[in-house]
Each structure stands twice: as C-alpha cells, then as structure tokens.
Amino acid sequence: MHFTISKYYIALSIALLSCILTTNAQLLTYKTLSTEDGLPGIEIHTMMQDSKGYVWIGTKNGLCRWDSKNFETFTIADGLPNNEVLYVYEDSQGRIWISCFSKELCYYFNGRIYNSKNAPFLNKIKIQTGSKLIEQTGELYYNADNGKLNKFNLLTGKIITVSAKKEVRLFLFTKHKGKVWGIEDSKETGLDARRIILSEDTAFYTSYIFCPSFPNTDTIICMDRKNKWYGFLNGFDSPFYKAKYVNGDLKCAIYNNGKILEGYNNYIIQKKNNYVLRIDYSNRGHIYQIKESFYVATTSGLLFCRQIPVLEYEQSSEIKNNAKFLFRYGGEVYIVNNKYELIDVNKQQKINQLKSNAINLYNLLSFDGKFYLSTSFDLYRFADPNKKVEDLNYTGHTNFKYISPSKKANYFFTANGINVNILLINTQTHTCDTLLAERQKSVYSIFEDSHSRLWYSTTDKVYYTDEYYNGIKRSREFVLDPSSPVFCKSIGEDNKGNLFFTTNGGVFVYDGKHKYRIDQASLLSDNECSKVVIDTLRSSFWVATKDGLNRIGYYRENGILKFKVLSKFFASDGLRSDNISDILLDSNKLYIATDKGVNILDDVNYRPDTMPIPVYVKLTAINAAANKGYDTIKTIELEHDRNNLTIGFSALYFLRRDRLKIKAYLYRDNSLVSQNDVTGDKIDYYSLNDGDYKLVLYAFDQDYHYNNGQSTPFEFTIKPPYYKTWWFIIGSSLLVIIISTSLMLWNLTRRKKRAIQQAELQARLNESTLKSLQSQMNPHFVFNSLNTIQSFITEKDEAGAIDYLSDFSVLMREILEQSVHTFISLENEIQFLKQYMQLEITRYKHSFDIAWDIKLDEEDLTDIYIPTMLIQPILENAVKHGVSALNDVKGHIEVTFGLVNKHLLGVTIKDNGQPSGGKSFK
C-alpha cells in the first residue's frame, strides 16, 4: 500500500493546528461521568453501543448498561467471572459477549448473564485475558489462552484453531471482504512500526500500524509514525481520508459519521470545525465515537462530549466570569461582570475597573464607535476597553436605567427612573435636555421606532408619543396584557417595523395592527426574559431567559404573524448556566453571557439531526414485589389479585436526555383508560380491573419534536376473578335457574295444596252452614205446610187438602233424597224450586204468581251443580217479605237463570212487593 499527501494539505494542517493551539476559544463542552452518576467504577476499559441503543461500559469494578439516564450494573453477583471487564461485543443474535480479567467467557441475553454454570458449552472456551471478539456467520473468533487464534461454532459447539505463522499475545479483529482478520496488537508485542494482518489463508507484514476504530470495527485506522500521517480505510482498501500531523503527541485518530477526531496528550481536536476539547487524561485513555457524541474512557471516569456547536472559553478560578453584559472589540470578547470589572474572556484577564461608586449595571450601548454603560449614579464611556473609562458626570443627573440611540445625529436618550424621567443627551456638546419629568412615573426603558414614535416603559406600563424632541406633552398607554401588568425591560424593532417588547411575562410583538404574545405557555422556556436579539437576515429572534436560550422563527401568513421554535439551548447542551443575562449576535455566531461564564454558539442555524428515540418497557414489580421473570415472556397473564403493577422503561436519548418528555397511554380492551406524563423511570398502576391491557410510551424532545419514538405495545392480561369467568357465570346462572324453578314449583305446589285445603275447609264450612239453614228450613217449612193442610181441612176443602198433601209429600221426598248430597244439578234444583213455589202459591191462595226465565240450554242445566237448598231461602223471603204483604195488588215474582261472563251462574229474583223499610232479614 502506498499513500500520498499533497504539500498544500500538509502546510494547511500545520497552520491550522498552530492557530488552534494558540487560542482558548472554541473549546468543546463536555460532561464527566463518575461513580456519583452511577458508574460501577471510574477506571474505564471499554465501551460500545448495542443494536437496541444501550451503551455498555466496562470498568474495573463491573459492567454497566446505560440508557442515557440510569446505569444498570452487573458484577460477580450477577454472573460475571470477574468484575474487571476489558471488552464487550454484540453478535448478530443480540448476545452481549463479555471478556473479563479471566479465562472464562460469558454473555448477556434477555435480562440475564450466562456463564459456564448456567450455559455449560462455555466451559469449552478458554480465552486470553481481555480477549477481543468478533462473530461471522455463527462463528465466534477469540484469542485462546494458549496464544492461538480460535473460532467457536455457536451451533455445533466445535472449536477450530485458525492457522497462523506466528503465535501472538493479542489480536484485534475486523471484517474485510467477507473474512475475519486479526490484527496483532503492537502494545502487547512491543512493536511500534509493524503489525501482522492475519486471515485464515493469508498472513503478511506491513510497515503501518493498523487498528479498528472502536467501537466501529468496520473502519480501520492506519498510522505511519515515521512519516507522521494517518488515514482511514474501509477494510484494507486505499484510504478514503488522509491527514498529516506535526505534533508527535498524537495518540490516536477516530472517524465516525464524517467527523474526525485527533487525540493528543491533553486535548482533542475535532477536525471539521477545528473545535478543541482540553482535558488531561491518562495514557490509558481511549476515544470512542458513538452516533453524534464521543467519549473519552480514562482511569478517572468517562468524559461525555455531545459535539454540538455550543463552545466555551477556558476559565480561570481567579477571574469573576459571572457576566452581566458582553461586547466585542478588536476581535476579542469582553464581559462586564457584577463586580464592575471589564474582563478579556479569551485571555482571562481583568483589564479595567469602573469607579468604586458604580452601583447597579443597567444597560450597555455601542454608539458612534464608543461603548456606554449606565448605572445608578453615572454614565460611563470608553472606546477601547483596555484604556481609560470616562465617567460622564457632566450631565448633573443620576440613576441612568437605560440608554437608547436617537435618529438625531450625535444624540441618545436615557431613561432615568423617577423625577427626571427621560433625557436627550448630545454627545458632542455634553448637554442634555429634559423631555419628561413626571414624579409619578419611573421610566426604565426607551426606544425610538422607524415611524418617529418614542416608546418608553415604567415598572408596569408602556407608553408612546409622536411629539418628544421639544418635550413630551402627552403620551398614550399601550397595554401589553390587560389581565395582569408586566414589566417591560427593553423595546426593539426589526427591519419590517415589527416591535418587540422584552418583559417578565414573555415577549410581545406588535406589527402595527395585531399584538402577539410569546411566552412559556406557548414557545419560550421561561417567562422571565432578559434580552431579545433580532436576526432579520434569518427571520428569527433570540430570547435570553432565566431558564435557557430560545430561538424563535417568525413569518407572515394571510396577514398574520406566525411563530415557531427553531432551537433551544440549556446547561445540559453545554451552556455554563441556564441563567442568561446577555446575548450578542455576530454573523453566524452567537455569544452568550451567563452568570457562570460565556459560551459561543458557533452555528446559529444548528438544530439536532433527526434521530429515533428507542423506548423499551418491562414489568419490574407485582404488588410491590420485585419481579424479573417476565423479561422474555411475550404473553403476560396475571391473576386478578396481582393487579398492582410497577412498569419500568428506558428511553434512549443521549443527546438531550434532560429535555426528554415521556407520555404513557394505557388501554383496556382497546379503550384508553389512562393518559399521563411520566417524570421518573417507572410507572405505577394500582387496583387494575380485569381485562386485556396495552401500554404504549411516547418519548420526544420537548424542544425538537421531530426527535421522538414510541415503545412496542406492552401487553398484559389481568384475569377475571372466578366469579367473573364464563364457566362460573353459566354454572351460577344454571344453578339459579334450577333453584328458582324448584322454589317456584314448590311454592306453586304449596299454594295449590293450601288452596285445596282452604277450598275443602270452605266447602265444609259452607256445607255446615247449608245444613244449618236446611235444618232451620225443614221444620219451618213442614210446620207451614201442615198449617196449610189444616186450613184446607178446617175450610172443609177436602180436594184442596188432598192435592196440597200430595204435592207436599212429593217435595218432602225430594228433600229427603237430596239431603245426602252436598251439590245438586241446576236442572233438579229448578224442578225442586218450582214444586216448592207451587206449594207457596197454594198456601197463599194464589195471591201471587211466578215467572221462570231460564236462559240456559239443557246441557248447562245438567252440567252446572250448586249447593242444595241454596236458592230456596231467597225465594221464601221474596214470598214472605215481598208479595205476601200485598192486599189489593196481586203479587208477582220473576226468577231468571243465566250465565255471567260465560262462566259464572247468575240468578236474579225480583218481586213487586213493598220495600222492607230498612229491616234486615235472616
């Protein structure tokens, strides 16, 4: 292999490197991870990211799996053969192979670690301590403890020694053209300029040092220490990138996703943007680039750098970097801190000091090539921060709250709080004119817009006027928030005449017709805004708040301004602090002053690349008891009394984990039953009803919603209690039906039996009553009949007596025959009644007659039975108390037999006798 590098490129690299090393600017920001964050140990040996997105970190004190928030630790207690983990590798089946400070190999899969005890086939494999690993088509390559390069067939369990011309202590592995290549580790063999490249059928020497770009073993780093250059190769083809280096301290170079890092003894350079990370790390430090971030593994912790263009200056502990205002002069960045010192941020030097009576810094204005500072007592002016700062006490006024330029040449406005509220100052003649002096107003900020209107604010109101150079005679109030007063700190205008009001209640925008509010409820990270910088070139504006930096885009649509979030930055993105006091836009850079120092946003258009956010869910506890048995079960069914669940989850978002929002949606039988925001790393559900459940978690960056992801639906079933099962319901229903039917039949039988008993009792009672009546009627009837016969005999009516006696004897025979029967047919009863009434007519000498109306057919007469002697007493009463008392009028009785409602016998007896006059008869 032969590589060439142009002289131009070498010269450019040398010049660029010298520029980088002579300045402290553009330092990458990073975060240090240690045991306090959850690492099992601070001495880091290896790391890699698996196919699910988890980052695995091997330390001297154990292995951990990092999900961007929490560290899950594995040690000997979990199955590791040794706590010192030297290498981690994932094969094509998702097994995480772990090489420790031990000859025993183990792997992690589906929530547990497998070793020689629970996976006996691992007893066949004896590795060299810290062996690197690689898998190809089901065969695992490793360094055997005897120095050989072996491969283990994961399907057959056979071990094959790969032929080699020489035994070596340790191999690094890569894949090239479908083959596995072992690269001799020069650190182990003591070779600095030569590495042996081995495959199963090839072995050769090279004058270059090769090394896989861990954890991406597909890319090979090629270094020529003698000629001081390096390159990157895909496999062992010609380099796709080459670079010369001049500093002999170069330890390594890393390539990933188009970014190139050079690692030196105490700093790292990102070549594309020439960013520098200054950090001292041990000789065992190694750089790992994973996705958009890179990590420096050291013996004292893990450095985590997101590589976003939020840069910082190296700060000295002796300098107060709590910036109040910042400005640029002569290509350098300066701040005014809260000690009234002027600091050169790059050099970390105090270059000037305001007077001792300087109190309360309010405003910094760059005007006519000079800088003006307003304080409670004086105005200060300087052209060069390294030279004298003038005290403009010639005005005779104090309490300068705000300074704003005037469209009138050589003039600017000042807001002076109470008493003398607004001044117009001539910078040439050193004179000032009072424009407003109202004791009740305390003016804080002031601004002259493009329409020649002067705007000014007090502690709770905003006013404007179009007549002011000769004094402000009248002003109009401009109400920002009619519901609650807000404090307007500054006012600005873009090139289209839109006014921007910076307040403690957000930012208000006025386009001449409509007023818009941008606040925490809509787009901002906080309502307490300190400054707004308008970027007219990019149709956006920056808002500095007490809780982060916001970039808002705006545009006009159908005559209405529309606003949208373009980007947000916080301490978690690399800012020194979330509390931002001042910002300064300079071309494509934004300088950011915080209460802990200064940052540089090197690309104002920066937005994170779109990336999916993997979300994984697992059942961690049931009824508050820890559970690990459901990690590999696809269908989870729980008894009804195991319905208090703790469900853990991992959302893998390493770029901006602090800004991740997670929402949980729980469905029961395909209906949404719970929706809530999740703040921790688990969700508790209590007293779940039976049913089929599905839990879906949605994760998204709350500032960049296009970065999002959701979990695979986590499904589980809460079984119904036995009394809700179909078999119990059917069995219970059948049992209820049987019992109900039995009770109904028993009750019906009982009621029928009781009815029969009652009927029998009533019959006996009726029979007794009837017999009583009969026993009363017969003697009475016989007595009356005998009297009638006696009357015939007395009157010597022998024939009448004989006829009456004959009829009487027939009737008595009928009575005697029927006396043994309780019931008699209606036909026989009517015949009996006719015989009886004939005797009564004879007895009363034919003083009345009787008519029989029988509305029944012969069949009814024979089928209907009634108690004997039932009707006779009624007819007797009709005769005795009705027609017998008539003197001059012949009596008449009508007897009607018929059916009522087709099934009841109706008997009607009428007579023409006189009413009884209220008498009652038995």
Tab-separated table of N, CA and C in Angstrom, residues 135-261:
chain	number	residue	atom	x	y	z
A	135	GLU	N	-17.740	-11.981	15.565
A	135	GLU	CA	-18.548	-13.117	15.116
A	135	GLU	C	-18.831	-12.989	13.628
A	136	GLN	N	-18.741	-14.115	12.931
A	136	GLN	CA	-19.003	-14.161	11.491
A	136	GLN	C	-19.748	-15.447	11.182
A	137	THR	N	-20.974	-15.312	10.663
A	137	THR	CA	-21.804	-16.464	10.266
A	137	THR	C	-21.858	-17.545	11.333
A	138	GLY	N	-22.135	-17.127	12.563
A	138	GLY	CA	-22.319	-18.092	13.637
A	138	GLY	C	-21.057	-18.628	14.247
A	139	GLU	N	-19.896	-18.066	13.891
A	139	GLU	CA	-18.627	-18.500	14.472
A	139	GLU	C	-18.002	-17.338	15.228
A	140	LEU	N	-17.634	-17.603	16.474
A	140	LEU	CA	-17.078	-16.579	17.353
A	140	LEU	C	-15.557	-16.710	17.382
A	141	TYR	N	-14.865	-15.654	16.951
A	141	TYR	CA	-13.399	-15.633	16.949
A	141	TYR	C	-12.916	-15.026	18.263
A	142	TYR	N	-11.847	-15.624	18.809
A	142	TYR	CA	-11.322	-15.145	20.077
A	142	TYR	C	-9.857	-15.544	20.210
A	143	ASN	N	-9.176	-14.880	21.143
A	143	ASN	CA	-7.796	-15.232	21.474
A	143	ASN	C	-7.821	-16.306	22.559
A	144	ALA	N	-7.309	-17.475	22.220
A	144	ALA	CA	-7.284	-18.555	23.197
A	144	ALA	C	-6.195	-18.312	24.227
A	145	ASP	N	-6.327	-18.981	25.371
A	145	ASP	CA	-5.359	-18.781	26.447
A	145	ASP	C	-3.978	-19.325	26.092
A	146	ASN	N	-3.873	-20.116	25.015
A	146	ASN	CA	-2.573	-20.638	24.587
A	146	ASN	C	-1.934	-19.783	23.502
A	147	GLY	N	-2.501	-18.615	23.217
A	147	GLY	CA	-1.933	-17.719	22.223
A	147	GLY	C	-2.429	-17.969	20.819
A	148	LYS	N	-3.260	-18.994	20.615
A	148	LYS	CA	-3.788	-19.295	19.297
A	148	LYS	C	-5.008	-18.407	18.994
A	149	LEU	N	-5.267	-18.280	17.702
A	149	LEU	CA	-6.491	-17.610	17.256
A	149	LEU	C	-7.511	-18.694	16.937
A	150	ASN	N	-8.556	-18.779	17.748
A	150	ASN	CA	-9.565	-19.827	17.603
A	150	ASN	C	-10.903	-19.241	17.163
A	151	LYS	N	-11.730	-20.154	16.657
A	151	LYS	CA	-13.119	-19.783	16.393
A	151	LYS	C	-14.019	-20.893	16.924
A	152	PHE	N	-15.131	-20.474	17.505
A	152	PHE	CA	-16.069	-21.400	18.139
A	152	PHE	C	-17.377	-21.347	17.369
A	153	ASN	N	-17.817	-22.514	16.893
A	153	ASN	CA	-19.080	-22.592	16.171
A	153	ASN	C	-20.221	-22.634	17.184
A	154	LEU	N	-21.032	-21.585	17.191
A	154	LEU	CA	-22.086	-21.459	18.194
A	154	LEU	C	-23.212	-22.457	17.981
A	155	LEU	N	-23.271	-23.061	16.793
A	155	LEU	CA	-24.327	-24.033	16.518
A	155	LEU	C	-23.886	-25.456	16.850
A	156	THR	N	-22.684	-25.824	16.409
A	156	THR	CA	-22.203	-27.195	16.630
A	156	THR	C	-21.384	-27.351	17.895
A	157	GLY	N	-20.855	-26.240	18.428
A	157	GLY	CA	-20.025	-26.306	19.618
A	157	GLY	C	-18.592	-26.722	19.351
A	158	LYS	N	-18.176	-26.759	18.090
A	158	LYS	CA	-16.807	-27.159	17.750
A	158	LYS	C	-15.861	-25.968	17.787
A	159	ILE	N	-14.630	-26.235	18.185
A	159	ILE	CA	-13.585	-25.212	18.226
A	159	ILE	C	-12.555	-25.530	17.151
A	160	ILE	N	-12.233	-24.521	16.339
A	160	ILE	CA	-11.230	-24.681	15.282
A	160	ILE	C	-10.144	-23.643	15.495
A	161	THR	N	-8.894	-24.072	15.440
A	161	THR	CA	-7.766	-23.149	15.530
A	161	THR	C	-7.448	-22.624	14.139
A	162	VAL	N	-7.467	-21.303	14.002
A	162	VAL	CA	-7.167	-20.676	12.720
A	162	VAL	C	-5.659	-20.727	12.510
A	163	SER	N	-5.242	-21.199	11.349
A	163	SER	CA	-3.805	-21.340	11.086
A	163	SER	C	-3.128	-19.986	11.057
A	164	ALA	N	-1.954	-19.901	11.604
A	164	ALA	CA	-1.185	-18.662	11.630
A	164	ALA	C	0.288	-19.015	11.601
A	165	LYS	N	1.068	-18.126	11.068
A	165	LYS	CA	2.510	-18.362	11.008
A	165	LYS	C	3.186	-18.071	12.331
A	166	LYS	N	2.486	-17.361	13.182
A	166	LYS	CA	3.141	-16.951	14.415
A	166	LYS	C	2.100	-16.817	15.516
A	167	GLU	N	2.454	-17.224	16.686
A	167	GLU	CA	1.581	-17.021	17.827
A	167	GLU	C	1.810	-15.624	18.386
A	168	VAL	N	0.740	-14.972	18.754
A	168	VAL	CA	0.825	-13.624	19.318
A	168	VAL	C	0.015	-13.583	20.601
A	169	ARG	N	0.248	-12.530	21.343
A	169	ARG	CA	-0.444	-12.432	22.633
A	169	ARG	C	-1.884	-11.966	22.491
A	170	LEU	N	-2.148	-11.045	21.554
A	170	LEU	CA	-3.492	-10.481	21.484
A	170	LEU	C	-3.796	-10.017	20.070
A	171	PHE	N	-5.010	-10.297	19.622
A	171	PHE	CA	-5.465	-9.859	18.321
A	171	PHE	C	-6.589	-8.834	18.478
A	172	LEU	N	-6.586	-7.854	17.550
A	172	LEU	CA	-7.744	-7.000	17.329
A	172	LEU	C	-8.426	-7.528	16.074
A	173	PHE	N	-9.746	-7.404	15.976
A	173	PHE	CA	-10.451	-8.033	14.867
A	173	PHE	C	-11.187	-7.009	14.016
A	174	THR	N	-11.298	-7.354	12.728
A	174	THR	CA	-12.122	-6.581	11.799
A	174	THR	C	-12.620	-7.539	10.722
A	175	LYS	N	-13.559	-7.053	9.916
A	175	LYS	CA	-14.075	-7.844	8.804
A	175	LYS	C	-13.719	-7.144	7.499
A	176	HIS	N	-13.323	-7.933	6.515
A	176	HIS	CA	-12.945	-7.367	5.220
A	176	HIS	C	-13.225	-8.393	4.132
A	177	LYS	N	-14.094	-8.007	3.198
A	177	LYS	CA	-14.429	-8.855	2.050
A	177	LYS	C	-14.904	-10.234	2.489
A	178	GLY	N	-15.792	-10.221	3.482
A	178	GLY	CA	-16.406	-11.466	3.921
A	178	GLY	C	-15.550	-12.332	4.800
A	179	LYS	N	-14.371	-11.851	5.195
A	179	LYS	CA	-13.486	-12.633	6.046
A	179	LYS	C	-13.193	-11.882	7.336
A	180	VAL	N	-12.816	-12.641	8.334
A	180	VAL	CA	-12.384	-12.068	9.609
A	180	VAL	C	-10.870	-11.951	9.600
A	181	TRP	N	-10.389	-10.784	9.974
A	181	TRP	CA	-8.950	-10.521	10.028
A	181	TRP	C	-8.554	-10.210	11.461
A	182	GLY	N	-7.443	-10.786	11.861
A	182	GLY	CA	-6.890	-10.496	13.167
A	182	GLY	C	-5.688	-9.592	13.034
A	183	ILE	N	-5.688	-8.510	13.769
A	183	ILE	CA	-4.594	-7.543	13.701
A	183	ILE	C	-3.830	-7.616	15.014
A	184	GLU	N	-2.543	-7.882	14.910
A	184	GLU	CA	-1.731	-8.018	16.113
A	184	GLU	C	-1.655	-6.689	16.850
A	185	ASP	N	-1.894	-6.741	18.146
A	185	ASP	CA	-1.854	-5.537	18.982
A	185	ASP	C	-0.403	-5.215	19.322
A	186	SER	N	0.113	-4.110	18.781
A	186	SER	CA	1.524	-3.772	18.978
A	186	SER	C	1.832	-3.425	20.422
A	187	LYS	N	0.832	-2.954	21.171
A	187	LYS	CA	1.092	-2.609	22.580
A	187	LYS	C	1.451	-3.860	23.374
A	188	GLU	N	0.892	-4.994	22.966
A	188	GLU	CA	1.176	-6.234	23.670
A	188	GLU	C	2.495	-6.863	23.210
A	189	THR	N	2.830	-6.696	21.932
A	189	THR	CA	4.044	-7.324	21.393
A	189	THR	C	5.247	-6.405	21.430
A	190	GLY	N	5.032	-5.134	21.734
A	190	GLY	CA	6.138	-4.188	21.800
A	190	GLY	C	6.561	-3.655	20.456
A	191	LEU	N	5.786	-3.890	19.401
A	191	LEU	CA	6.118	-3.389	18.066
A	191	LEU	C	5.486	-2.023	17.857
A	192	ASP	N	6.261	-1.045	17.391
A	192	ASP	CA	5.747	0.297	17.163
A	192	ASP	C	5.488	0.595	15.689
A	193	ALA	N	6.132	-0.109	14.801
A	193	ALA	CA	6.032	0.248	13.387
A	193	ALA	C	5.525	-0.899	12.534
A	194	ARG	N	5.067	-1.952	13.128
A	194	ARG	CA	4.693	-3.106	12.310
A	194	ARG	C	3.530	-3.850	12.974
A	195	ARG	N	2.590	-4.255	12.155
A	195	ARG	CA	1.523	-5.108	12.655
A	195	ARG	C	1.323	-6.270	11.715
A	196	ILE	N	0.947	-7.384	12.256
A	196	ILE	CA	0.724	-8.574	11.442
A	196	ILE	C	-0.772	-8.675	11.152
A	197	ILE	N	-1.126	-8.786	9.889
A	197	ILE	CA	-2.511	-8.936	9.478
A	197	ILE	C	-2.736	-10.401	9.139
A	198	LEU	N	-3.683	-11.039	9.735
A	198	LEU	CA	-3.911	-12.464	9.550
A	198	LEU	C	-5.348	-12.731	9.125
A	199	SER	N	-5.543	-13.628	8.196
A	199	SER	CA	-6.843	-14.232	7.934
A	199	SER	C	-6.621	-15.729	7.941
A	200	GLU	N	-7.600	-16.503	7.628
A	200	GLU	CA	-7.434	-17.950	7.698
A	200	GLU	C	-6.484	-18.477	6.627
A	201	ASP	N	-6.313	-17.709	5.557
A	201	ASP	CA	-5.453	-18.203	4.486
A	201	ASP	C	-4.377	-17.210	4.076
A	202	THR	N	-4.221	-16.140	4.823
A	202	THR	CA	-3.257	-15.109	4.432
A	202	THR	C	-2.559	-14.572	5.665
A	203	ALA	N	-1.289	-14.291	5.525
A	203	ALA	CA	-0.541	-13.627	6.588
A	203	ALA	C	0.517	-12.759	5.936
A	204	PHE	N	0.593	-11.488	6.333
A	204	PHE	CA	1.620	-10.626	5.753
A	204	PHE	C	1.969	-9.534	6.746
A	205	TYR	N	3.066	-8.867	6.433
A	205	TYR	CA	3.571	-7.810	7.285
A	205	TYR	C	3.323	-6.462	6.611
A	206	THR	N	3.261	-5.406	7.410
A	206	THR	CA	3.101	-4.053	6.885
A	206	THR	C	3.928	-3.100	7.724
A	207	SER	N	4.341	-2.029	7.116
A	207	SER	CA	5.118	-1.023	7.854
A	207	SER	C	4.222	-0.032	8.584
A	208	TYR	N	2.891	-0.197	8.437
A	208	TYR	CA	1.955	0.720	9.084
A	208	TYR	C	1.333	0.071	10.314
A	209	ILE	N	0.888	0.918	11.193
A	209	ILE	CA	0.161	0.447	12.370
A	209	ILE	C	-1.332	0.518	12.053
A	210	PHE	N	-2.017	-0.602	12.192
A	210	PHE	CA	-3.446	-0.664	11.927
A	210	PHE	C	-4.195	-0.895	13.235
A	211	CYS	N	-5.400	-0.334	13.285
A	211	CYS	CA	-6.244	-0.539	14.467
A	211	CYS	C	-7.694	-0.266	14.086
A	212	PRO	N	-8.622	-1.142	14.453
A	212	PRO	CA	-10.033	-0.837	14.217
A	212	PRO	C	-10.444	0.419	14.992
A	213	SER	N	-11.350	1.169	14.398
A	213	SER	CA	-11.836	2.391	15.040
A	213	SER	C	-12.956	2.023	16.003
A	214	PHE	N	-12.561	1.529	17.181
A	214	PHE	CA	-13.563	1.069	18.142
A	214	PHE	C	-14.514	2.197	18.536
A	215	PRO	N	-15.801	1.856	18.741
A	215	PRO	CA	-16.374	0.503	18.673
A	215	PRO	C	-16.794	0.079	17.273
A	216	ASN	N	-16.580	0.940	16.252
A	216	ASN	CA	-16.901	0.584	14.874
A	216	ASN	C	-15.712	-0.136	14.248
A	217	THR	N	-15.735	-1.450	14.285
A	217	THR	CA	-14.582	-2.225	13.806
A	217	THR	C	-14.519	-2.316	12.289
A	218	ASP	N	-15.540	-1.787	11.581
A	218	ASP	CA	-15.509	-1.828	10.116
A	218	ASP	C	-14.531	-0.808	9.546
A	219	THR	N	-14.267	0.260	10.290
A	219	THR	CA	-13.330	1.286	9.837
A	219	THR	C	-11.970	1.038	10.477
A	220	ILE	N	-10.924	1.093	9.645
A	220	ILE	CA	-9.566	0.822	10.110
A	220	ILE	C	-8.765	2.121	10.119
A	221	ILE	N	-8.066	2.352	11.215
A	221	ILE	CA	-7.142	3.478	11.300
A	221	ILE	C	-5.755	2.989	10.881
A	222	CYS	N	-5.150	3.718	9.960
A	222	CYS	CA	-3.796	3.392	9.518
A	222	CYS	C	-2.879	4.543	9.919
A	223	MET	N	-1.823	4.270	10.677
A	223	MET	CA	-0.904	5.308	11.129
A	223	MET	C	0.528	4.981	10.713
A	224	ASP	N	1.200	6.033	10.251
A	224	ASP	CA	2.625	5.918	9.912
A	224	ASP	C	3.377	6.838	10.864
A	225	ARG	N	3.880	6.272	11.932
A	225	ARG	CA	4.567	7.074	12.952
A	225	ARG	C	5.844	7.718	12.395
A	226	LYS	N	6.478	7.022	11.500
A	226	LYS	CA	7.746	7.526	10.967
A	226	LYS	C	7.537	8.787	10.138
A	227	ASN	N	6.553	8.774	9.247
A	227	ASN	CA	6.304	9.921	8.366
A	227	ASN	C	5.198	10.846	8.877
A	228	LYS	N	4.655	10.550	10.045
A	228	LYS	CA	3.672	11.382	10.732
A	228	LYS	C	2.428	11.678	9.858
A	229	TRP	N	1.730	10.651	9.529
A	229	TRP	CA	0.432	10.823	8.873
A	229	TRP	C	-0.468	9.649	9.276
A	230	TYR	N	-1.752	9.851	9.061
A	230	TYR	CA	-2.727	8.800	9.353
A	230	TYR	C	-3.809	8.813	8.270
A	231	GLY	N	-4.541	7.719	8.166
A	231	GLY	CA	-5.644	7.615	7.219
A	231	GLY	C	-6.697	6.652	7.738
A	232	PHE	N	-7.844	6.675	7.067
A	232	PHE	CA	-8.951	5.785	7.436
A	232	PHE	C	-9.300	4.929	6.229
A	233	LEU	N	-9.539	3.646	6.477
A	233	LEU	CA	-9.801	2.695	5.415
A	233	LEU	C	-11.067	1.911	5.727
A	234	ASN	N	-11.766	1.503	4.673
A	234	ASN	CA	-12.827	0.510	4.803
A	234	ASN	C	-12.190	-0.847	4.531
A	235	GLY	N	-12.011	-1.621	5.572
A	235	GLY	CA	-11.240	-2.844	5.423
A	235	GLY	C	-9.779	-2.488	5.215
A	236	PHE	N	-9.149	-3.067	4.171
A	236	PHE	CA	-7.751	-2.764	3.879
A	236	PHE	C	-7.592	-2.151	2.491
A	237	ASP	N	-8.647	-1.494	1.996
A	237	ASP	CA	-8.560	-0.789	0.725
A	237	ASP	C	-7.807	0.517	0.918
A	238	SER	N	-7.665	1.266	-0.171
A	238	SER	CA	-6.969	2.551	-0.085
A	238	SER	C	-7.724	3.497	0.834
A	239	PRO	N	-7.010	4.376	1.525
A	239	PRO	CA	-7.666	5.293	2.468
A	239	PRO	C	-8.660	6.218	1.772
A	240	PHE	N	-9.807	6.412	2.412
A	240	PHE	CA	-10.761	7.397	1.907
A	240	PHE	C	-10.515	8.769	2.542
A	241	TYR	N	-9.588	8.810	3.531
A	241	TYR	CA	-9.205	10.087	4.141
A	241	TYR	C	-7.765	9.961	4.612
A	242	LYS	N	-6.964	11.019	4.350
A	242	LYS	CA	-5.562	11.037	4.791
A	242	LYS	C	-5.260	12.402	5.386
A	243	ALA	N	-4.406	12.430	6.383
A	243	ALA	CA	-4.029	13.702	7.002
A	243	ALA	C	-2.626	13.597	7.581
A	244	LYS	N	-1.904	14.713	7.529
A	244	LYS	CA	-0.578	14.818	8.117
A	244	LYS	C	-0.727	15.409	9.513
A	245	TYR	N	0.093	14.978	10.415
A	245	TYR	CA	0.100	15.599	11.733
A	245	TYR	C	1.532	15.982	12.078
A	246	VAL	N	1.676	17.078	12.859
A	246	VAL	CA	3.008	17.594	13.175
A	246	VAL	C	3.362	17.414	14.641
A	247	ASN	N	2.349	17.258	15.453
A	247	ASN	CA	2.594	17.102	16.879
A	247	ASN	C	2.823	15.626	17.187
A	248	GLY	N	3.997	15.337	17.693
A	248	GLY	CA	4.332	13.952	17.999
A	248	GLY	C	3.521	13.368	19.128
A	249	ASP	N	2.756	14.210	19.835
A	249	ASP	CA	1.935	13.711	20.930
A	249	ASP	C	0.649	13.046	20.452
A	250	LEU	N	0.397	13.004	19.149
A	250	LEU	CA	-0.830	12.387	18.641
A	250	LEU	C	-0.914	10.942	19.121
A	251	LYS	N	-1.993	10.646	19.818
A	251	LYS	CA	-2.174	9.300	20.350
A	251	LYS	C	-3.029	8.446	19.429
A	252	CYS	N	-4.073	9.067	18.868
A	252	CYS	CA	-4.983	8.297	18.033
A	252	CYS	C	-5.804	9.240	17.169
A	253	ALA	N	-6.456	8.674	16.198
A	253	ALA	CA	-7.402	9.410	15.360
A	253	ALA	C	-8.652	8.547	15.221
A	254	ILE	N	-9.801	9.194	15.228
A	254	ILE	CA	-11.079	8.484	15.193
A	254	ILE	C	-11.919	9.038	14.053
A	255	TYR	N	-12.602	8.143	13.338
A	255	TYR	CA	-13.521	8.562	12.275
A	255	TYR	C	-14.885	7.928	12.523
A	256	ASN	N	-15.928	8.766	12.428
A	256	ASN	CA	-17.283	8.237	12.560
A	256	ASN	C	-18.261	9.282	12.052
A	257	ASN	N	-19.142	8.869	11.141
A	257	ASN	CA	-20.189	9.746	10.606
A	257	ASN	C	-19.629	11.046	10.051
A	258	GLY	N	-18.513	10.972	9.375
A	258	GLY	CA	-17.951	12.155	8.737
A	258	GLY	C	-17.156	13.054	9.649
A	259	LYS	N	-17.083	12.742	10.933
A	259	LYS	CA	-16.329	13.555	11.878
A	259	LYS	C	-15.004	12.881	12.197
A	260	ILE	N	-13.962	13.712	12.283
A	260	ILE	CA	-12.618	13.199	12.544
A	260	ILE	C	-12.091	13.837	13.816
A	261	LEU	N	-11.622	13.011	14.711
A	261	LEU	CA	-11.063	13.476	15.974
A	261	LEU	C	-9.599	13.070	16.052
